XYZ file of C-alpha atoms in Angstrom:
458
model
C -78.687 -6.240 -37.951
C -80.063 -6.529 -34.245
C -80.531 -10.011 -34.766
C -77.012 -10.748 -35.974
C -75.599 -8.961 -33.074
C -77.639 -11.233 -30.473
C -77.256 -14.209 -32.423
C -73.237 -13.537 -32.723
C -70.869 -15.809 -30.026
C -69.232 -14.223 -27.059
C -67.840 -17.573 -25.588
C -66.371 -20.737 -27.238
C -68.779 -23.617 -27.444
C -68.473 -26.567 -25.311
C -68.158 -29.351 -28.039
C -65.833 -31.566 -26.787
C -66.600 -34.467 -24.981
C -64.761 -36.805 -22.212
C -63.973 -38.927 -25.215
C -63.019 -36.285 -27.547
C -60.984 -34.981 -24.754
C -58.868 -38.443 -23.676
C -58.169 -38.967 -26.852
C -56.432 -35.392 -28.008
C -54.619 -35.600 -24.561
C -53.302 -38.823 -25.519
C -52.734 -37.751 -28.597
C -50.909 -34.826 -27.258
C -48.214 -36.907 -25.479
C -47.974 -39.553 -28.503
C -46.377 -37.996 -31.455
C -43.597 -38.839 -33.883
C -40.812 -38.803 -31.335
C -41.964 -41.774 -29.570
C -42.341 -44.004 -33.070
C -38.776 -42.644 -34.752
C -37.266 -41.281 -31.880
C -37.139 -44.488 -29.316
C -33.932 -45.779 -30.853
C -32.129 -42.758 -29.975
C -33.241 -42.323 -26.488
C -32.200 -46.205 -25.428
C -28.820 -46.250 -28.102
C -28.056 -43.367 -25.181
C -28.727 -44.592 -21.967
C -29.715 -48.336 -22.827
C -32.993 -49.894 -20.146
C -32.119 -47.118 -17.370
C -34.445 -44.768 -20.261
C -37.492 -46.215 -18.636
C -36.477 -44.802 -15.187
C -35.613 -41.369 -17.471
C -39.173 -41.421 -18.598
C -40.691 -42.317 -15.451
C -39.115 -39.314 -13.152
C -40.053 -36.981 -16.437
C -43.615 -38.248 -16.760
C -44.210 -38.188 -12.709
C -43.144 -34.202 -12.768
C -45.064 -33.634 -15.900
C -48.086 -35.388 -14.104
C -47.877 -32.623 -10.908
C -47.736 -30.089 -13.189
C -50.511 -30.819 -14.927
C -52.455 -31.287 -11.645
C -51.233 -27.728 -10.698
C -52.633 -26.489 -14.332
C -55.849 -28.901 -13.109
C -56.638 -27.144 -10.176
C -56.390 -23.623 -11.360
C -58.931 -24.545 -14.523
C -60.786 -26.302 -12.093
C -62.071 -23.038 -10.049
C -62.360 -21.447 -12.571
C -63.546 -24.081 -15.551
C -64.693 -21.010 -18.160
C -61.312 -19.413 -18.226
C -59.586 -20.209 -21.809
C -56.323 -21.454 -21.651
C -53.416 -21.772 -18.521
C -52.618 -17.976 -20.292
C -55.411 -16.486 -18.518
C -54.429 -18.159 -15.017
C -51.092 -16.863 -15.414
C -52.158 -13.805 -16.416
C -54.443 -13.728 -13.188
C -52.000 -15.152 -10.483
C -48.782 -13.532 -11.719
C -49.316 -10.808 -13.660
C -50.653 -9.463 -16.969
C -47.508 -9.054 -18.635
C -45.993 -12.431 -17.670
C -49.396 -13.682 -18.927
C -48.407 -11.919 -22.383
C -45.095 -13.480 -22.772
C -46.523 -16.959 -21.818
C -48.761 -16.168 -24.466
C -47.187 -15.430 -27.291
C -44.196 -17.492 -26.656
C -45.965 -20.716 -26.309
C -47.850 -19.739 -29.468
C -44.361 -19.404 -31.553
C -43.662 -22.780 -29.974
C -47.061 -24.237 -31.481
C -46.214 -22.852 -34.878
C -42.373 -24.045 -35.675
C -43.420 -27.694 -34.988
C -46.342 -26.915 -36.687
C -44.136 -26.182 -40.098
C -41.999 -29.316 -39.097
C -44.552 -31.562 -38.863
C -45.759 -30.275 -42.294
C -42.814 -30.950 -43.741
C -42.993 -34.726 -42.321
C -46.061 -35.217 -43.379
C -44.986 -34.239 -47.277
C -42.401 -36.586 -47.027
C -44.706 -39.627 -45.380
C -47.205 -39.303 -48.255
C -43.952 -39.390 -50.896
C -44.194 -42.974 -49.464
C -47.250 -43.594 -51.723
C -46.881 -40.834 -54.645
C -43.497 -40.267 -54.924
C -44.264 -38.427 -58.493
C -46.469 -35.943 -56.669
C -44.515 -32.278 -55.217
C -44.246 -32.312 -51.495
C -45.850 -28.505 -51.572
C -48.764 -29.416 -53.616
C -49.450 -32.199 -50.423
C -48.714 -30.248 -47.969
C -51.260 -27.203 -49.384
C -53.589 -29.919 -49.554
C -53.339 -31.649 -46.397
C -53.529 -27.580 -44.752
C -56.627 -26.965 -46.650
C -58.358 -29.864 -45.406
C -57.075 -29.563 -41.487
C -58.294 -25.800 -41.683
C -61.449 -26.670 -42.955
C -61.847 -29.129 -39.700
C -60.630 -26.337 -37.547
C -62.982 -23.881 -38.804
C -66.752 -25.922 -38.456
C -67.796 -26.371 -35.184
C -65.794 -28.043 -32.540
C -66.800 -31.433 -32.223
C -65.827 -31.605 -35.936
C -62.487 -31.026 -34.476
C -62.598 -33.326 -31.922
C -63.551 -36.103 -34.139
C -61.062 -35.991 -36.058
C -58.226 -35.845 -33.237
C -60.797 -39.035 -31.922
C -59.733 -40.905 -35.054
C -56.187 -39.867 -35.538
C -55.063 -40.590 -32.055
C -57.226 -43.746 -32.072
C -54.804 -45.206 -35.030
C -51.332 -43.988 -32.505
C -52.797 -46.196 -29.502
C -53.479 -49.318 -31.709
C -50.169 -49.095 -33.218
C -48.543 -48.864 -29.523
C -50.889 -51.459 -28.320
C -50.086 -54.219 -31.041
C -46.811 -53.715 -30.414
C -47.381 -54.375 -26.595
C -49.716 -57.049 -27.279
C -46.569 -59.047 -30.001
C -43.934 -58.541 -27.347
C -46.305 -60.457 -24.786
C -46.905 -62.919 -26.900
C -43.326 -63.881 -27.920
C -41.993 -63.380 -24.759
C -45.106 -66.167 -23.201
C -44.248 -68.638 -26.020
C -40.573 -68.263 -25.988
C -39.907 -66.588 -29.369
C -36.292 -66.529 -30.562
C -35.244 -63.557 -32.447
C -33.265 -64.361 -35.990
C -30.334 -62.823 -37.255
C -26.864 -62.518 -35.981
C -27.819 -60.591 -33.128
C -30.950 -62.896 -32.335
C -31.727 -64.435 -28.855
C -34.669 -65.838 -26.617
C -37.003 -62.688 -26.037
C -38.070 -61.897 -22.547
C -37.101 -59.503 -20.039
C -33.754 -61.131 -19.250
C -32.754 -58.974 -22.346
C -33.235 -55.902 -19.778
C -31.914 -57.319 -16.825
C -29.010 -59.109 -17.846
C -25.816 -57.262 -17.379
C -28.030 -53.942 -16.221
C -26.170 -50.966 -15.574
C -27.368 -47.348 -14.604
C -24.972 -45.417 -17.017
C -23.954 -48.208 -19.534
C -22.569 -45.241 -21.524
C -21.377 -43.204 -18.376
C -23.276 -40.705 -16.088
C -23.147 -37.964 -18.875
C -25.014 -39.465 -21.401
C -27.972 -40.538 -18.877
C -28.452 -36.539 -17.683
C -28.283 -35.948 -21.795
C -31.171 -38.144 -22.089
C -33.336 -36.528 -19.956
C -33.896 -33.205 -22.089
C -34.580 -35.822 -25.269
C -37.535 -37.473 -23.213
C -38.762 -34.133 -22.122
C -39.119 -32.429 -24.952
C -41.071 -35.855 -26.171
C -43.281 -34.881 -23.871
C -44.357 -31.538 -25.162
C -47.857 -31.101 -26.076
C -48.763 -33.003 -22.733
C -50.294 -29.194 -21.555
C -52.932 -29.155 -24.643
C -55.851 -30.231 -22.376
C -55.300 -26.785 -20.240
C -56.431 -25.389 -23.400
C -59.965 -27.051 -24.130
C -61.479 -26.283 -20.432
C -63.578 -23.552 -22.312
C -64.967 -26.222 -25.269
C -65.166 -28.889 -22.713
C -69.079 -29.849 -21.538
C -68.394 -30.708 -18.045
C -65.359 -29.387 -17.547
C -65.373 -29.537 -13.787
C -65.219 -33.551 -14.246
C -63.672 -34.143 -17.334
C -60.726 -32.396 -17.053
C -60.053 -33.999 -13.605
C -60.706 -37.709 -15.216
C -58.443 -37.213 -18.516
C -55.785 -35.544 -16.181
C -55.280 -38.363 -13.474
C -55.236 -40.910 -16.511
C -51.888 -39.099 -17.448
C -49.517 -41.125 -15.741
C -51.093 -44.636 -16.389
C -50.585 -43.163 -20.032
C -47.028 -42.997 -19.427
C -46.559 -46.256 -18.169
C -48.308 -47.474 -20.714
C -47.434 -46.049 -23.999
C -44.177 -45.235 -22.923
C -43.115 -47.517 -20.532
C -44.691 -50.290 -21.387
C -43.832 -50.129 -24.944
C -40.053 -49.536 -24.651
C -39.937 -52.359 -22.169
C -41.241 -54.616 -24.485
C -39.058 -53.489 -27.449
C -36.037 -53.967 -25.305
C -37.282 -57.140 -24.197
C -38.186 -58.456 -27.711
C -34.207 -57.462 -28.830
C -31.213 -56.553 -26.314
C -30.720 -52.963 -26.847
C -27.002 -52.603 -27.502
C -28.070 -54.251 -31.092
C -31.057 -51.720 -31.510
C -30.390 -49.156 -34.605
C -30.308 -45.508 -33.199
C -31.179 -43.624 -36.176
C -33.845 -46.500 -37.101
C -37.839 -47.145 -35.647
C -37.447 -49.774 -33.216
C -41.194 -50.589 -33.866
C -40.471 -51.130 -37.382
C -37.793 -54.066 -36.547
C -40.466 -55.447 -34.171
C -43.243 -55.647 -37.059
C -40.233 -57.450 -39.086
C -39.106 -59.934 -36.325
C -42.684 -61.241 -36.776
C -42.639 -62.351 -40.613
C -44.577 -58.679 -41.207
C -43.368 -57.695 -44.632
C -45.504 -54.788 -44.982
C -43.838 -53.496 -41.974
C -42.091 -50.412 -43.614
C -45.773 -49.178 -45.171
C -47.383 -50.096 -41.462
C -45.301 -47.763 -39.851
C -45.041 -45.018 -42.374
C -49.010 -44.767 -42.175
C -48.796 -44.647 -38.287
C -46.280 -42.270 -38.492
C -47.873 -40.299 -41.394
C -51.186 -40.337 -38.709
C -49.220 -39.419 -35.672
C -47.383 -36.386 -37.460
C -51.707 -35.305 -39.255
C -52.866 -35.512 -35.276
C -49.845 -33.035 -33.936
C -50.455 -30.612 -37.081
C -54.502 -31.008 -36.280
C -54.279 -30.292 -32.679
C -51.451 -27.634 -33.112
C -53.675 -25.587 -35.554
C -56.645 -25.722 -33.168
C -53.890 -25.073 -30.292
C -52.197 -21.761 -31.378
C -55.659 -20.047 -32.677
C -57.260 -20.972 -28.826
C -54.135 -19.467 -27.522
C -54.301 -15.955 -29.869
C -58.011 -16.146 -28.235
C -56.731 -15.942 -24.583
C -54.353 -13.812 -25.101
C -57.295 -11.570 -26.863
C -59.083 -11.894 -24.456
C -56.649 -10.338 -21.445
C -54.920 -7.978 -23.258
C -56.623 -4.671 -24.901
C -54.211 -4.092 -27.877
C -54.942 -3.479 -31.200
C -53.487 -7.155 -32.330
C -55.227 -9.401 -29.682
C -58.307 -6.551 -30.413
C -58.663 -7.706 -33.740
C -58.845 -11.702 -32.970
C -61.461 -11.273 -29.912
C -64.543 -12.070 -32.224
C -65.284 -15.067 -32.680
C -67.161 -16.701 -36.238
C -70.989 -18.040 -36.050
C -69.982 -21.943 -34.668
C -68.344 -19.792 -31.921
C -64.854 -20.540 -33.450
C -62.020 -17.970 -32.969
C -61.355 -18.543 -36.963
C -59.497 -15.114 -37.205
C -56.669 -16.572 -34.801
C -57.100 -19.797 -36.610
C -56.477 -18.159 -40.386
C -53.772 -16.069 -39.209
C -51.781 -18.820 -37.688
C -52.842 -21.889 -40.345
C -51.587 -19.211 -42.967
C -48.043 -18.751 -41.434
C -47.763 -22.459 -41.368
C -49.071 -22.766 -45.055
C -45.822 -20.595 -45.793
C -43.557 -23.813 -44.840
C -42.883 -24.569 -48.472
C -41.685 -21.046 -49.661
C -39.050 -21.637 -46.203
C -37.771 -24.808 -47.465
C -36.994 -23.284 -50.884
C -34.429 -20.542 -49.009
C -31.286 -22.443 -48.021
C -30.125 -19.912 -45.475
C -33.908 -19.411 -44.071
C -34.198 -23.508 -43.419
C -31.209 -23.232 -41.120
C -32.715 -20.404 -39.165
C -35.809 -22.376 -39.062
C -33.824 -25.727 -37.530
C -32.220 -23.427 -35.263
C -35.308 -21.229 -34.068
C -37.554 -24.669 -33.996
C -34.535 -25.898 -31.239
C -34.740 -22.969 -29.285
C -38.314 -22.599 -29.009
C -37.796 -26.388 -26.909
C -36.000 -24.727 -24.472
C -38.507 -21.878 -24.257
C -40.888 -24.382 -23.347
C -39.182 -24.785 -20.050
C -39.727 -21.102 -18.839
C -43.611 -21.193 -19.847
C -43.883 -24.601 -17.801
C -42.060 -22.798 -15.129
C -44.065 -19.486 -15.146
C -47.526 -22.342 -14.905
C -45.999 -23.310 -11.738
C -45.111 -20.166 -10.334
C -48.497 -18.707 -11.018
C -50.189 -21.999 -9.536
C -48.580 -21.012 -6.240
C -49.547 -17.511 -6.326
C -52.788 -19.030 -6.614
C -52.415 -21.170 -3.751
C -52.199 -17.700 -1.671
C -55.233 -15.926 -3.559
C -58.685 -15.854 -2.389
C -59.969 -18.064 -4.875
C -58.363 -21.049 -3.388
C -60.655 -23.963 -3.091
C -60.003 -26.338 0.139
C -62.295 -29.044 -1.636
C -60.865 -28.401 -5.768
C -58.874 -30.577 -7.876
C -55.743 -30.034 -5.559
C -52.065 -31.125 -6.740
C -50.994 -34.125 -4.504
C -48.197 -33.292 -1.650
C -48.144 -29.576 -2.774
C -45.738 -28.496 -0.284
C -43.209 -31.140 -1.980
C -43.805 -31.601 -4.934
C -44.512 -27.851 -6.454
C -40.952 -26.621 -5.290
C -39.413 -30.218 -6.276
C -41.205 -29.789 -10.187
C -39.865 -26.071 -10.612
C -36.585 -27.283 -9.032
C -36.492 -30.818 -11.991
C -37.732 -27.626 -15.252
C -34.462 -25.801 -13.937
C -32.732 -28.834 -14.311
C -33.776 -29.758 -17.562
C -32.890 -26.148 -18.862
C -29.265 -26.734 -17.168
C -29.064 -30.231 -19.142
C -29.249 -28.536 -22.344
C -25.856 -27.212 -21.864
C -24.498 -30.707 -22.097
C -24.820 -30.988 -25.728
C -23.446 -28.400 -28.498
C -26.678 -27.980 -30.203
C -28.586 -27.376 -27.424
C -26.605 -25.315 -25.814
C -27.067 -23.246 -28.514
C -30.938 -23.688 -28.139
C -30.651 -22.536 -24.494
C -28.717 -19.500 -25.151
C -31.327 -18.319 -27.829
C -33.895 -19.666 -24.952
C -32.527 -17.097 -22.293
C -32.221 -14.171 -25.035
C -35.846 -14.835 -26.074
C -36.947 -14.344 -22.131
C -34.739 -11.501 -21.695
C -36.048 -9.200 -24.848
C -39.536 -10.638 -25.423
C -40.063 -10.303 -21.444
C -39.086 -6.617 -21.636
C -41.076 -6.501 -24.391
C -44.258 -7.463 -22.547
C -43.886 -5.961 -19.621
C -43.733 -2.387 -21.182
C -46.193 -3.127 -24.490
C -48.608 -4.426 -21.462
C -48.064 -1.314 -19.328
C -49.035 0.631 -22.400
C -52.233 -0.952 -23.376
């Protein structure tokens, strides 16, 4: 008995490598939006989208420099909860908390549900719930062993995301060096001229360019998962710094780059909004196995978001555990013999595993649509509270003259909150999302009065 209690974890293990680390932060910022959402985002706005996800990426990049240099004093604290917790206060710490777990576990259940219908691609005789037990079972298992299991995985999975983006990259260059001609009725000479040509800021007026911007953020969600692996990270102090700089050539790259070339390949007024852009590019070049292509890199994109939002919402029950004294966090503090926290990992992989039971309730898959859209804009406040409690941090004592420091902190700090109150204002431009922003500001109002006086409590 003595030696179990020596020989049981306090601390998460560091398991994760630099490499295991780039990859699951690119993976993070590469999901399904960017393969089957792209036509939607330039149908809106047409090649001015690029500048949209430039000025989105940039602010992202400052605040995850802010989240950077927190983690970076303090490299053994276990997720950006705990430094809010610290800098602002306990109880804001709690609603960051829990809130950005409830936004790890609807697109958990959505990405589930993808994934069933990706695999229908191949075994269309085969129940949707029966894959989607399976593929759980197999993605807890991974979360469960030890870390750099885990990490592996995520390795792989994003691995298969970056070829896909790269070959695409890699086609465009080539047809726009040897003067490829598109076929069809709405074919042409490829090459940037497609982008140029005729450019106007607001081809579809002013409204639906600010519109845009909340569809490219919210693309962008998942960029903050490497603020949660500082406590599995070996070297923390100079990994995190490394995969956090390479953030914005990521965005020029995989994003940038890659739209440019799609809209250089075909002129975007004649690209399909509800279609994969990437798909027609596969089919311009004589690919006919360009549907099954895609549905495997999609069908990998949507297994790498589930992966790293299982490991992701049990690492964030852990923090929380870890600052508060309740009897719920209480319960997850202990952690299992590869120095997992596989109580928070159960509890949340088993409310996900509950995704097919939802889908059989009519009236429960609407509340599930509309709770998955609000939880977006709730995503706003948490990034807010991060920079808020990075410049209470700035005052503190533990300030560190020679850290990881955000560039131009007097600018850009006030200039990032000032773009996330922005964002939250653009979702009032659109019906459904101005229903997701009212549900945003009730779930701030209640669950913040919640916290503050369950925290004083405990």
């Amino acid at each position: 008995m003595i030696m179990a209690e020596q020989t049981q974890p306090e601390e998460l293990s560091r398991g994760l490598s630099q490499r295991h680390v780039q990859m699951m932060a690119i993976g993070g910022t590469i999901g399904t939006g960017l393969f089957l959402g792209a036509g939607d985002t330039i149908s809106l706005t047409g090649p001015s989208v690029l500048l949209v996800y430039l000025i989105t990426g940039g602010f992202l990049f400052f605040m995850m420099r802010a989240i950077g240099e927190m983690l970076y004093v303090d490299p053994d604290s276990s997720s950006f909860v705990s430094v809010v917790s610290k800098y602002l206060s306990p109880e804001s710490g709690y609603f960051v908390g829990w809130s950005y777990w409830i936004t790890l576990i609807l697109p958990a259940m959505a990405e589930l549900t993808a994934i069933g219908h990706y695999v229908q691609y191949w075994l269309p005789n085969v129940a949707t719930w029966k894959t989607e037990l399976v593929i759980m079972a197999i993605l807890i298992i991974l979360n469960l062993t030890a870390v750099k299991f885990f990490g592996e995985a995520e390795f792989w999975f994003a691995s298969i995301k970056i070829i896909a983006i790269l070959s695409i990259i890699a086609v465009g260059a080539y047809m726009i060096i040897t003067g490829f001609k598109t076929p069809g009725a709405h074919g042409g000479q490829v090459g940037f001229q497609n982008i140029t040509n005729g450019f106007s800021f607001f081809p579809n007026g002013s409204m639906n360019f600010l519109q845009a911007f909340p569809m490219v953020f919210f693309s962008f969600v998942g960029i903050e998962f490497v603020g949660l692996m500082s406590a599995e990270t070996i070297n923390p102090r100079v990994v995190i710094p490394k995969v956090i700089n390479s953030v914005l050539i990521r965005i020029l790259v995989f994003y940038i780059g890659a739209l440019a070339v799609i809209m250089a390949i075909c002129n975007w007024r004649y690209l399909p909004a509800g279609e994969s852009p990437f798909v027609m590019v596969f089919q311009l070049i004589g690919l006919h196995g360009a549907a099954a292509i895609m549905n495997f890199v999609v069908l990998t994109a949507a297994l790498s978001a589930l992966n790293t939002l299982i490991y992701s919402a049990g690492r964030d029950i852990f923090a929380l555990a870890q600052e508060n004294d309740g009897p719920v966090e209480r319960f997850f503090t202990k952690l299992s013999k590869t120095a997992i926290p596989a109580r928070a990992i159960l509890f949340s992989a088993g409310l996900i595993c509950v995704t097919p039971l939802i889908k059989l309730i009519p009236s429960l898959t609407s509340a599930f649509n509309f709770f998955a859209s609000a939880t977006a804009a709730i995503t706003v406040v948490i990034y807010t509270l991060i920079m808020l409690a990075h410049r209470q941090y700035k005052k503190s004592d533990d300030y560190l003259e020679d850290g990881f420091k955000m560039p131009a902190y007097q600018i850009t700090s006030p200039l990032t909150i000032l773009f996330f109150v922005c964002i939250f204002l653009m979702l009032f431009l659109t019906p459904s999302d101005r229903i997701a922003a009212f549900a945003g500001i009730a779930w701030t109002v209640l669950f913040g009065t919640f916290s503050f006086y369950y925290v004083k409590r405990h």
